[in-house]
Short mmCIF file of C-alpha atoms in Angstrom, two decimals:
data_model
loop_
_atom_site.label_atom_id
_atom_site.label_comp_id
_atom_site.label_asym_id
_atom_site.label_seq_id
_atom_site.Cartn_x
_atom_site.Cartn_y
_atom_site.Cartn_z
CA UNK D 1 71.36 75.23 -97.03
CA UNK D 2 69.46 75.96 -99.96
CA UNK D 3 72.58 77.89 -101.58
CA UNK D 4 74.74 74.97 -100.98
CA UNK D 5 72.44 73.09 -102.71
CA UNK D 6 72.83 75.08 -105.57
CA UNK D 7 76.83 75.16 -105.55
CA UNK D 8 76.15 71.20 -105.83
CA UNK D 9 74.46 71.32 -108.54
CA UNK D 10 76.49 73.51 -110.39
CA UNK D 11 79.61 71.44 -109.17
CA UNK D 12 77.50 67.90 -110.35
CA UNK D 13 76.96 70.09 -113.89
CA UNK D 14 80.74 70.41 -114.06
CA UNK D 15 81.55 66.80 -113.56
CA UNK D 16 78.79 65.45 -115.76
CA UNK D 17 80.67 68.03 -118.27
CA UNK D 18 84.17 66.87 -117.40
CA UNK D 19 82.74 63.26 -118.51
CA UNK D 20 80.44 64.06 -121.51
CA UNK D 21 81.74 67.11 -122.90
CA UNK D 22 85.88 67.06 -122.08
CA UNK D 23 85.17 63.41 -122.11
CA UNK D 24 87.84 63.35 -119.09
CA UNK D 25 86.45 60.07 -117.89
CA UNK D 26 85.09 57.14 -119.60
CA UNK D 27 82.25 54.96 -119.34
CA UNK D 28 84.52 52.34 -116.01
CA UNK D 29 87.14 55.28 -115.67
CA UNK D 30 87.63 56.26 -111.89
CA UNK D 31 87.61 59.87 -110.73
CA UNK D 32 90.18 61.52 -108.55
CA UNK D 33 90.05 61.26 -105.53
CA UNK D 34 88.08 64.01 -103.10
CA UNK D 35 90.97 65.79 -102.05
CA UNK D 36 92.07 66.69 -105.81
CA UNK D 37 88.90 67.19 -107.25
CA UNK D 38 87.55 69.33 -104.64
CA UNK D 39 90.68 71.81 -104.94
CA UNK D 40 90.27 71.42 -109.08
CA UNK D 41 86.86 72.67 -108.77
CA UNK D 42 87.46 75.05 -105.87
CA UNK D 43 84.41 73.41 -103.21
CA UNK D 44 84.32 71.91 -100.18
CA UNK D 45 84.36 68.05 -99.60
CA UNK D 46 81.28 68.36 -98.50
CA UNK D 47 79.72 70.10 -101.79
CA UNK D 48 81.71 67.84 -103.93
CA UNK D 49 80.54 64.55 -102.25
CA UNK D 50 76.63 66.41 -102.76
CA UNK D 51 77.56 66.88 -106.17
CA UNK D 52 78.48 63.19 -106.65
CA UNK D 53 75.27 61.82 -104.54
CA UNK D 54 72.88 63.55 -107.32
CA UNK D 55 74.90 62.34 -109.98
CA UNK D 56 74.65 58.59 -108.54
CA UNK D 57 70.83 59.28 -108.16
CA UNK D 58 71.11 60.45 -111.81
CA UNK D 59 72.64 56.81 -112.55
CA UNK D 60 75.79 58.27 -114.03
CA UNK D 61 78.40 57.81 -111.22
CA UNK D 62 79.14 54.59 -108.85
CA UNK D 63 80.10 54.93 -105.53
CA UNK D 64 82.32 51.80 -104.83
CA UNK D 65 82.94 51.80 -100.75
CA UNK D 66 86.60 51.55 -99.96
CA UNK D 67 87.25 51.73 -103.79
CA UNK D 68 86.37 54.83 -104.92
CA UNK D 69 83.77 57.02 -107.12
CA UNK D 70 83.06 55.45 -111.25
CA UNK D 71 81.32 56.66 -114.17
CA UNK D 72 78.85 54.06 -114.56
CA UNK D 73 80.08 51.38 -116.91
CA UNK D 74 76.75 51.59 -118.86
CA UNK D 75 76.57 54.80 -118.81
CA UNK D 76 76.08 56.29 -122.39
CA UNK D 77 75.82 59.80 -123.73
CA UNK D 78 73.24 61.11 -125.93
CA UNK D 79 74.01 62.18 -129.05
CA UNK D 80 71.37 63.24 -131.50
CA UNK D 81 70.24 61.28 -134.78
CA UNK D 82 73.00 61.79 -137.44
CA UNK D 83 75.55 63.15 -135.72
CA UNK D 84 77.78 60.34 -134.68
CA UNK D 85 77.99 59.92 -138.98
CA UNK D 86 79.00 63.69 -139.21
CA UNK D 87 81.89 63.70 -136.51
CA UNK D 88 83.63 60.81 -138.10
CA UNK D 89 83.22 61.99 -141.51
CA UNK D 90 86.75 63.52 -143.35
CA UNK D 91 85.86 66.81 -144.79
CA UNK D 92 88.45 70.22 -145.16
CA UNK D 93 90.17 72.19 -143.03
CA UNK D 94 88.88 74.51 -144.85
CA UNK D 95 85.04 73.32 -144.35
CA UNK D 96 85.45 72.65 -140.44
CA UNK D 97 86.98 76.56 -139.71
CA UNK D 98 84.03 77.98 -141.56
CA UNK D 99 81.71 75.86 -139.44
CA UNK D 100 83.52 77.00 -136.63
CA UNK D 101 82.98 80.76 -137.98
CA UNK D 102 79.29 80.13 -137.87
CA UNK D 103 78.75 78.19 -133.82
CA UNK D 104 81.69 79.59 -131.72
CA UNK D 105 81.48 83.59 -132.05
CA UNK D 106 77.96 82.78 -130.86
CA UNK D 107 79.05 80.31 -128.24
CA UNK D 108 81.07 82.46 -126.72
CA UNK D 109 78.82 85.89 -126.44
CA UNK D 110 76.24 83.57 -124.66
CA UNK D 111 79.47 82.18 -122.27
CA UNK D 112 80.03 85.30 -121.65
CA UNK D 113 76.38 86.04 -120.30
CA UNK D 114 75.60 82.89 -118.91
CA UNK D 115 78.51 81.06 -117.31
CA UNK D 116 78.93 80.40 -113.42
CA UNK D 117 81.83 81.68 -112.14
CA UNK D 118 82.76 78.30 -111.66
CA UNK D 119 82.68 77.92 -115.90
CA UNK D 120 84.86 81.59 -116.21
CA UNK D 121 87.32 79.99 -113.50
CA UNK D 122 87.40 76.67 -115.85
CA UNK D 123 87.99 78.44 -118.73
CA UNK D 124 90.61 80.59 -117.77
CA UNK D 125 92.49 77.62 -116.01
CA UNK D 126 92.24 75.88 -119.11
CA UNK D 127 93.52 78.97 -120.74
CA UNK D 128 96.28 79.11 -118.75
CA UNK D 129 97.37 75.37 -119.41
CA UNK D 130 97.52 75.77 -123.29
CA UNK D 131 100.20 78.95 -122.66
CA UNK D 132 102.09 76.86 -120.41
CA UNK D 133 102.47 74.12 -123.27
CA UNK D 134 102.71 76.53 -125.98
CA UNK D 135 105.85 77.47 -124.19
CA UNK D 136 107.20 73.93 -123.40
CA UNK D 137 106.48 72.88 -127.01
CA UNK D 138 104.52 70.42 -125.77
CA UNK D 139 101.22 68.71 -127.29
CA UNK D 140 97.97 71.18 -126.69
CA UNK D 141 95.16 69.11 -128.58
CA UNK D 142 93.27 67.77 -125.99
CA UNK D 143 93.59 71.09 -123.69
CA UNK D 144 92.45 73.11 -126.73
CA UNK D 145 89.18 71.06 -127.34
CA UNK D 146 88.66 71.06 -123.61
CA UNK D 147 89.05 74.79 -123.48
CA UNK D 148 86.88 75.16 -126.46
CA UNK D 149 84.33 72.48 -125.04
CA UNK D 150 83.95 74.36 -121.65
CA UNK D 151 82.84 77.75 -123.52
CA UNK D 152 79.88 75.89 -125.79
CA UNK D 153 79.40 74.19 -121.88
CA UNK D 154 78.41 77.64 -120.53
CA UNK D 155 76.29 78.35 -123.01
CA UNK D 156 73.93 76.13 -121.37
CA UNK D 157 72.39 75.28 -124.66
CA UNK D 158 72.64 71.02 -124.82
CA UNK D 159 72.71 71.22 -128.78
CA UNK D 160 75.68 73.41 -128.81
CA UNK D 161 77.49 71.09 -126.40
CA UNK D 162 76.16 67.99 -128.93
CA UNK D 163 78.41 69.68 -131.91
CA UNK D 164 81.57 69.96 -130.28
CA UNK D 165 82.50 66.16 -131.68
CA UNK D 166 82.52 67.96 -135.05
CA UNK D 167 84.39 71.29 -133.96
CA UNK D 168 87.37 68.84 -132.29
CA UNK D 169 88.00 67.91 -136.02
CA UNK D 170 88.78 71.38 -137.36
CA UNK D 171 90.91 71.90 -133.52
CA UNK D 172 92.68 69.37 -134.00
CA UNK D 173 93.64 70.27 -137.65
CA UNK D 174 94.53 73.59 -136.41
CA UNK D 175 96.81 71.83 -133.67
CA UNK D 176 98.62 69.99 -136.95
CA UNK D 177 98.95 72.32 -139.14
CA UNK D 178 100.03 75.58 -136.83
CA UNK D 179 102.90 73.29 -135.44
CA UNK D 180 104.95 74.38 -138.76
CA UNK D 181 103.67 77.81 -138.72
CA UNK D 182 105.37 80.06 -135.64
CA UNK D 183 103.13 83.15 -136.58
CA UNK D 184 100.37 81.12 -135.76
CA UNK D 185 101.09 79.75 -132.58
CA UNK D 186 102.04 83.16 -131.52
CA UNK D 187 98.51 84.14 -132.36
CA UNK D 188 96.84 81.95 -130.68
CA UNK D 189 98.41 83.09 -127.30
CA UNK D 190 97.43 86.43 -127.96
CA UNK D 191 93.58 85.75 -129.30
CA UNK D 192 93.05 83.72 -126.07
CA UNK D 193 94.08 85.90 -124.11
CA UNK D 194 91.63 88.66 -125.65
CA UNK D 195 89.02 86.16 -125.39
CA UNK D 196 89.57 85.32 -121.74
CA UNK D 197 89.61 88.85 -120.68
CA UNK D 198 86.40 89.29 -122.05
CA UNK D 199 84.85 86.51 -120.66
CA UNK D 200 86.43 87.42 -117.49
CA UNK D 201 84.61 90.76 -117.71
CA UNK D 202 80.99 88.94 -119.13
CA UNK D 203 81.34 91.15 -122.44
CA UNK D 204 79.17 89.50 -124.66
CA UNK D 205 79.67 91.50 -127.62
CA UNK D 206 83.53 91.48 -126.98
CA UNK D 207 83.88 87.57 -126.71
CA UNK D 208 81.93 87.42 -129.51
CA UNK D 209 84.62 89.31 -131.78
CA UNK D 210 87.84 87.70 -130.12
CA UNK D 211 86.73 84.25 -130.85
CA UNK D 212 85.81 85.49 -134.41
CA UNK D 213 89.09 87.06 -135.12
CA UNK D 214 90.77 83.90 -133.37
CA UNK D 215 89.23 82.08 -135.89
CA UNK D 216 89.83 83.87 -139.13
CA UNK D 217 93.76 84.15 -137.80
CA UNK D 218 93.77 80.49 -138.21
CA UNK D 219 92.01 80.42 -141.38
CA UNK D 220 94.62 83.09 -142.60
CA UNK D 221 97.82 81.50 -141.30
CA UNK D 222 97.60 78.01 -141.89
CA UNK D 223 97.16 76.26 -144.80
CA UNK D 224 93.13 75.42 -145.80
CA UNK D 225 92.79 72.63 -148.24
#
C-alpha cells in the first residue's frame, strides 16, 4: 500500500506538471478521460484516480460526477516576482540561446540523477514525437518546449521549472529560424537522440554535454541577431 501511495504521488506530480509546466490544460480545461490518461502515464486506474483525489485535496483539480475531471477554474500558478515582465519581454535570439547555455546543461545533469522513471519514460516519448514530426514536416514548437519543460521538471528544483516561460522564447525562435536551415533540423535529431540515451542511462556528466553541444549547434547554424 504504502508503495502505491508513492506511484500516486509521483503520477499527481506529473499531472500538476502536464498543467503548470507543459501547460497541457488550462485553468476550466477538462482532462482525458481515465482510460487515456492512465495508458499515457503507464498506471493503473486505480493509481491515476489516487493521483487525481490528492490533487482535488490540493484544490487544483474538480471532480465533476458524470462530467468528468477539471483543472480548477481559479486555479492559478505561481510565478515569482518579476518574471511574468521577463517572459514577455523581446530580446535576441542571440541573448535567449546564451541563457539557455547557462540553465539547461545543468538541468539536464540533475534530470539525469534525479528523474522517476516515469520523467525518463516522458522524456523519451516526447523525444520520440518531435522525430516523428521532423519527418512529416510538421509543426514541433509546442512538443519541443514540452520536451524541454519535462527535463527542468525532473530536476525537481521549482525555480528551474519557474524559468522555462523565458527558455520557450529562445525554442521557439529556434523552431523559426531552423525551418530554412536543413543542416539544422538534421541536428537536432541527432543531439536528442545523444541526449536521450544519456538520460536513459542516468549519465549526469553525459547529459550535461549533449544538451550543451545541442545548444551551441543551434547557435552555430541558425542565424543569431
Amino acid at each position: 500500500m504504502e508503495q502505491e501511495c508513492r506511484l500516486s504521488d509521483r503520477i499527481a506530480d506529473s499531472i500538476l506538471s502536464m498543467i503548470t509546466v507543459e501547460q497541457r490544460f488550462l485553468p476550466g480545461s477538462k482532462l482525458p478521460n481515465e482510460n487515456i490518461l492512465s495508458e499515457e502515464l503507464k498506471v493503473s486506474r486505480t493509481t491515476l484516480r489516487e493521483a487525481i483525489r490528492i490533487l482535488a485535496t490540493e484544490g487544483i483539480l474538480e471532480i465533476r460526477r458524470g462530467r468528468g475531471t477539471f483543472v480548477r477554474e481559479d486555479f492559478k500558478q505561481k510565478q515569482p516576482k518579476g518574471m511574468s515582465a521577463l517572459a514577455t519581454a523581446t530580446v535576441k535570439a542571440r541573448d535567449l540561446y546564451e541563457m539557455r547555455l547557462i540553465f539547461e546543461p545543468e538541468a539536464a545533469y540533475y534530470a539525469a540523477l534525479r528523474a522517476t522513471e516515469e520523467e525518463i519514460q516522458r522524456i523519451l516519448a516526447l523525444g520520440a514525437e518531435i522525430e516523428g514530426r521532423i519527418q512529416k514536416r510538421e509543426d514541433r514548437t509546442e512538443v519541443e518546449q514540452a520536451f524541454h519543460k519535462s527535463i527542468a521538471k525532473a530536476t525537481h528544483n521549482e525555480f528551474m521549472n519557474q524559468l522555462m516561460p523565458v527558455i520557450y522564447e529562445g525554442i521557439n525562435k529556434g523552431v523559426q529560424l531552423s525551418a530554412a536551415y536543413e543542416e539544422a533540423v538534421q541536428a537536432t535529431l541527432v543531439d536528442h537522440k545523444i541526449l536521450m540515451d544519456f538520460l536513459k542511462e542516468r549519465n549526469g556528466e553525459g547529459a550535461r554535454n549533449a544538451m550543451r553541444i545541442h545548444i551551441l549547434h543551434a547557435m552555430a547554424q541558425l542565424p543569431m541577431e
